[in-house]
Amino acid sequence: MNLLFDLLATQPFGTVKRHGGGKYAEVIFRRMVERNIAFSCVYNSDLWILPEIISICKNNNIPLLDLKFESLTNIIKNNKIDVIYSALPGSLGKVDDCRIIGTIHGLRDFETPFDTIFYSYHSSLEESLKFSLKRIFAKAYHARMVRRYHKYYFDNPRFNLVTVSEHSYFAFLTYFPELKDKNIKVFYSPNTSNQNKLIRKPDLHSQKYFLLVSGKIWRKNNLRAIMAFDRLVSSGLISGFRMKVTGATQHDFNYKIKNPEAFDFLGYVDDPDLEELYANAHVFVYPSLNEGFGYPPIEAMRYGVPIIASPFTSIVEICGSGALYFNPYSVEEIMNRMLMILNSDTYERFSYQGLSQYQSIKKRQDADLDALINYIIQN
C-alpha cells in the first residue's frame, strides 16, 4: 500500500497560523514516524509549516511532495498512491483518484448559531457581508452545506469518515440520518500536551490571571468573558487579578474596555509561551459556542488549573466533572462563575477534579491514537 499523509492540514488555515486540526495532524504524523510506517507527505511550500516537521521528513527519508509544483491528481498518479489520510480533508478538495480516510472534527456549520455577537468583533466588510447573508438566508445556507458535504464526502464511496468525539458522531447522525448505516469511526483527538511538563511556578511578584485563548475567533465567544471580567473589575468584586488573552489585540473588538490596565492582549503566541501561560494561569475560561473536541481545557487541566466553561457541543463530554459550567450567552452568569471559582473550597475541588479528568481523557486519547493509525494502515 502506498500511503500519502496530508501535511497541508498542519499549515495555516485562513488567517490562523496554528490551529487544533493542525496540532492533531502533527501528533498523528509523529506517531506514525515513531512506528516506522512507510508513507509520503503532501504539502505546499508557499505556506508556513512547522520547521520540525520538515526536519523529521528529511531525517527519516520521507518523501515530501509539493503542491506548488504538481497537482494532487498528478501526485496520486505519479506516485501510485492507494490511500490518503487527511486530518482536514477540506484542505485537499474533492478526491476521486484514490481512497481517502478523512477526519471531520465536527459540524460547526450546522451547530453554531448565527450569534449577533459577531458584529462586536472587528471583521472585514467581506466577512461581515458573508455572515449577514448566511444569517438572513440560514435555511438556504444549511441546504447548500448539506449538498457540499454529500458532494465532497458522503456520496464518495472511496471516502472513509473518522471523527473525534461521541458528540460529533451523534451530530452526524442528527444532521445526516442517512449515514446511520455508514461505518463512521470515532477516535478521540490525540493528546497534544508538551511531553516535558512545566513546573507550575506562578510569579509571586505579579498578579494572578484568568486565561482566554483564540481571542478574536467569534465562535470562541471570548468577548463575553472579557466583558464579564471588565464588569467585575469595575464593581470591585475582583481585584488583584489580570486577564490574559491570546490570539487577539484590544483593537479586535468593537467594545470599549473600561479597565484596560487589567488586561494583557498577547496576539499570536508560540507553543512554548502558550504552554507557560496554561501552566501558570489561576483560572482558565472557555466560553466557546462550538467544539468538535476541544483541546484548550485539557491543556489547562493538566496543570491543575480550574476550568470554567460553556457546556456546549463536545465540551461536557471532554471536561466532565472537571469544569464549572455557565451559560455562554449570559455575561452575568460568566461573572457569577468567575466569582464562584475564586471561593477557596470550590477552587481546590475543581483543581483536583480537573487533574483527574485529564488523566481519564488522556488514557483514551493514547489508546485511540494507535487505534486510528492501525485503521489507516489496514484499510
Coordinates of N, CA and C in Angstrom, one line a residue, residues 124-209:
S124 N -13.6 42.2 8.3 CA -13.6 42.9 7.0 C -15.0 43.1 6.5
L125 N -15.2 44.0 5.6 CA -16.5 44.2 5.0 C -17.0 42.9 4.4
E126 N -16.1 42.2 3.7 CA -16.5 41.0 3.0 C -17.0 39.9 4.1
E127 N -16.2 39.8 5.2 CA -16.6 38.8 6.2 C -18.0 39.2 6.8
S128 N -18.2 40.4 7.1 CA -19.5 40.9 7.6 C -20.6 40.6 6.7
L129 N -20.4 40.9 5.4 CA -21.4 40.7 4.4 C -21.8 39.2 4.3
K130 N -20.7 38.3 4.3 CA -21.0 36.9 4.2 C -21.8 36.4 5.4
F131 N -21.4 36.9 6.6 CA -22.1 36.5 7.8 C -23.5 36.9 7.8
S132 N -23.8 38.1 7.4 CA -25.1 38.7 7.3 C -26.0 37.9 6.3
L133 N -25.4 37.6 5.2 CA -26.2 36.8 4.2 C -26.5 35.4 4.7
K134 N -25.5 34.8 5.4 CA -25.8 33.4 5.9 C -26.9 33.5 7.0
R135 N -26.9 34.6 7.8 CA -27.8 34.7 8.9 C -29.2 34.9 8.3
I136 N -29.3 35.8 7.3 CA -30.6 36.1 6.7 C -31.2 34.9 5.9
F137 N -30.3 34.2 5.2 CA -30.7 33.0 4.4 C -30.2 31.7 5.0
A138 N -30.4 31.6 6.3 CA -29.9 30.4 7.1 C -30.3 29.1 6.5
K139 N -31.6 29.0 6.1 CA -32.1 27.7 5.6 C -31.4 27.3 4.3
A140 N -31.3 28.3 3.4 CA -30.6 28.1 2.1 C -29.1 27.8 2.3
Y141 N -28.5 28.5 3.3 CA -27.1 28.2 3.6 C -26.9 26.8 4.1
H142 N -27.8 26.3 5.0 CA -27.6 25.0 5.5 C -27.9 23.9 4.4
A143 N -28.9 24.2 3.5 CA -29.1 23.3 2.4 C -27.9 23.2 1.5
R144 N -27.3 24.3 1.3 CA -26.0 24.4 0.5 C -24.9 23.5 1.1
M145 N -24.8 23.7 2.5 CA -23.8 22.9 3.2 C -24.1 21.4 3.1
V146 N -25.3 21.0 3.2 CA -25.7 19.6 3.1 C -25.3 19.1 1.7
R147 N -25.5 19.8 0.7 CA -25.1 19.4 -0.7 C -23.6 19.3 -0.7
R148 N -22.9 20.2 -0.1 CA -21.4 20.2 -0.1 C -20.9 19.0 0.6
Y149 N -21.4 18.7 1.8 CA -20.9 17.5 2.5 C -21.1 16.3 1.7
H150 N -22.3 16.2 1.1 CA -22.6 15.0 0.2 C -21.6 14.9 -0.9
K151 N -21.4 16.0 -1.6 CA -20.5 16.0 -2.8 C -19.1 15.6 -2.4
Y152 N -18.5 16.2 -1.4 CA -17.1 16.0 -1.1 C -16.9 14.7 -0.3
Y153 N -17.9 14.3 0.5 CA -17.6 13.2 1.4 C -18.6 12.1 1.3
F154 N -19.8 12.3 1.6 CA -20.8 11.2 1.8 C -21.2 10.4 0.6
D155 N -21.2 11.1 -0.6 CA -21.5 10.4 -1.8 C -20.3 9.8 -2.5
N156 N -19.2 10.0 -1.9 CA -17.9 9.5 -2.5 C -17.7 8.1 -1.9
P157 N -17.9 7.0 -2.6 CA -17.7 5.7 -2.0 C -16.3 5.4 -1.5
R158 N -15.4 6.2 -1.9 CA -14.0 6.0 -1.6 C -13.6 6.8 -0.3
F159 N -14.5 7.5 0.2 CA -14.2 8.3 1.4 C -14.6 7.6 2.7
N160 N -13.7 7.5 3.6 CA -13.9 6.8 4.9 C -13.9 7.9 6.0
L161 N -15.0 8.0 6.7 CA -15.2 9.1 7.6 C -14.7 8.7 9.0
V162 N -13.9 9.6 9.6 CA -13.4 9.5 11.0 C -13.8 10.7 11.8
T163 N -14.2 10.6 13.0 CA -14.5 11.8 13.8 C -13.9 11.7 15.2
V164 N -14.0 12.7 16.0 CA -13.1 12.8 17.2 C -13.8 12.8 18.5
S165 N -15.1 12.7 18.6 CA -15.8 12.6 19.9 C -17.1 11.9 19.7
E166 N -17.7 11.4 20.7 CA -19.0 10.8 20.7 C -20.0 11.9 20.3
H167 N -19.8 13.1 20.8 CA -20.7 14.2 20.4 C -20.8 14.4 18.9
S168 N -19.6 14.4 18.3 CA -19.5 14.6 16.8 C -20.1 13.5 16.0
Y169 N -19.9 12.3 16.5 CA -20.6 11.1 15.9 C -22.1 11.3 15.8
F170 N -22.7 11.6 17.0 CA -24.1 11.7 17.0 C -24.6 13.0 16.3
A171 N -23.7 14.0 16.2 CA -24.1 15.2 15.4 C -24.3 14.8 13.9
F172 N -23.4 13.9 13.4 CA -23.5 13.4 12.0 C -24.8 12.7 11.8
L173 N -25.2 11.9 12.8 CA -26.5 11.1 12.7 C -27.7 12.1 12.8
T174 N -27.5 13.1 13.6 CA -28.6 14.1 13.8 C -28.9 14.9 12.5
Y175 N -27.8 15.4 11.9 CA -28.0 16.2 10.7 C -28.0 15.4 9.4
F176 N -27.5 14.2 9.4 CA -27.4 13.4 8.3 C -27.9 12.0 8.6
P177 N -29.2 11.8 8.9 CA -29.6 10.4 9.4 C -29.4 9.4 8.3
E178 N -29.2 9.8 7.1 CA -28.9 8.8 6.0 C -27.5 8.1 6.2
L179 N -26.7 8.6 7.2 CA -25.4 8.0 7.4 C -25.5 6.8 8.5
K180 N -26.7 6.5 8.9 CA -26.8 5.5 10.0 C -26.2 4.2 9.7
D181 N -26.1 3.8 8.4 CA -25.6 2.6 8.0 C -24.1 2.7 7.6
K182 N -23.6 3.9 7.7 CA -22.2 4.1 7.3 C -21.3 3.7 8.5
N183 N -20.1 3.3 8.2 CA -19.1 2.8 9.2 C -18.3 4.0 9.7
I184 N -18.9 4.9 10.5 CA -18.2 6.1 11.0 C -17.4 5.7 12.2
K185 N -16.1 6.0 12.2 CA -15.2 5.6 13.2 C -15.0 6.8 14.2
V186 N -15.0 6.5 15.5 CA -14.7 7.6 16.5 C -13.4 7.2 17.2
F187 N -12.4 8.2 17.0 CA -11.2 8.1 17.8 C -11.0 9.4 18.4
Y188 N -10.8 9.5 19.7 CA -10.6 10.8 20.4 C -9.4 11.5 19.8
S189 N -9.5 12.8 19.7 CA -8.3 13.6 19.3 C -7.1 13.2 20.2
P190 N -5.9 13.0 19.6 CA -4.7 12.6 20.3 C -4.3 13.8 21.3
N191 N -3.6 13.4 22.3 CA -3.1 14.3 23.3 C -2.0 15.2 22.7
T192 N -2.1 16.5 22.8 CA -1.2 17.4 22.2 C -0.3 18.1 23.2
S193 N -0.4 17.7 24.5 CA 0.4 18.3 25.5 C 1.9 18.1 25.3
N194 N 2.6 19.1 25.7 CA 4.1 19.1 25.6 C 4.6 17.9 26.5
Q195 N 5.5 17.1 25.9 CA 5.9 15.9 26.7 C 6.7 16.3 27.9
N196 N 7.3 17.5 27.9 CA 8.0 17.9 29.1 C 7.1 18.9 29.9
K197 N 6.4 18.3 30.8 CA 5.5 19.2 31.6 C 6.3 20.2 32.4
L198 N 5.8 21.4 32.4 CA 6.5 22.5 33.1 C 6.1 22.4 34.6
I199 N 7.0 23.0 35.4 CA 6.7 23.1 36.8 C 5.9 24.3 37.0
R200 N 4.7 24.2 37.6 CA 3.8 25.3 37.8 C 4.4 26.3 38.8
K201 N 4.9 27.5 38.3 CA 5.5 28.5 39.1 C 5.0 29.9 38.9
P202 N 3.8 30.1 39.4 CA 3.2 31.5 39.2 C 4.2 32.5 39.8
D203 N 4.4 33.6 39.1 CA 5.3 34.6 39.6 C 4.7 35.3 40.8
L204 N 5.3 35.2 41.9 CA 4.7 35.8 43.1 C 4.7 37.3 43.1
H205 N 5.5 37.9 42.2 CA 5.6 39.3 42.2 C 4.6 40.0 41.2
S206 N 3.8 39.1 40.5 CA 2.9 39.7 39.5 C 1.5 39.2 39.9
Q207 N 0.5 39.8 39.3 CA -0.9 39.4 39.6 C -1.2 38.1 39.0
K208 N -2.1 37.3 39.7 CA -2.6 36.1 39.2 C -3.5 36.4 38.0
Y209 N -3.7 35.5 37.1 CA -4.5 35.8 35.9 C -5.5 34.7 35.5

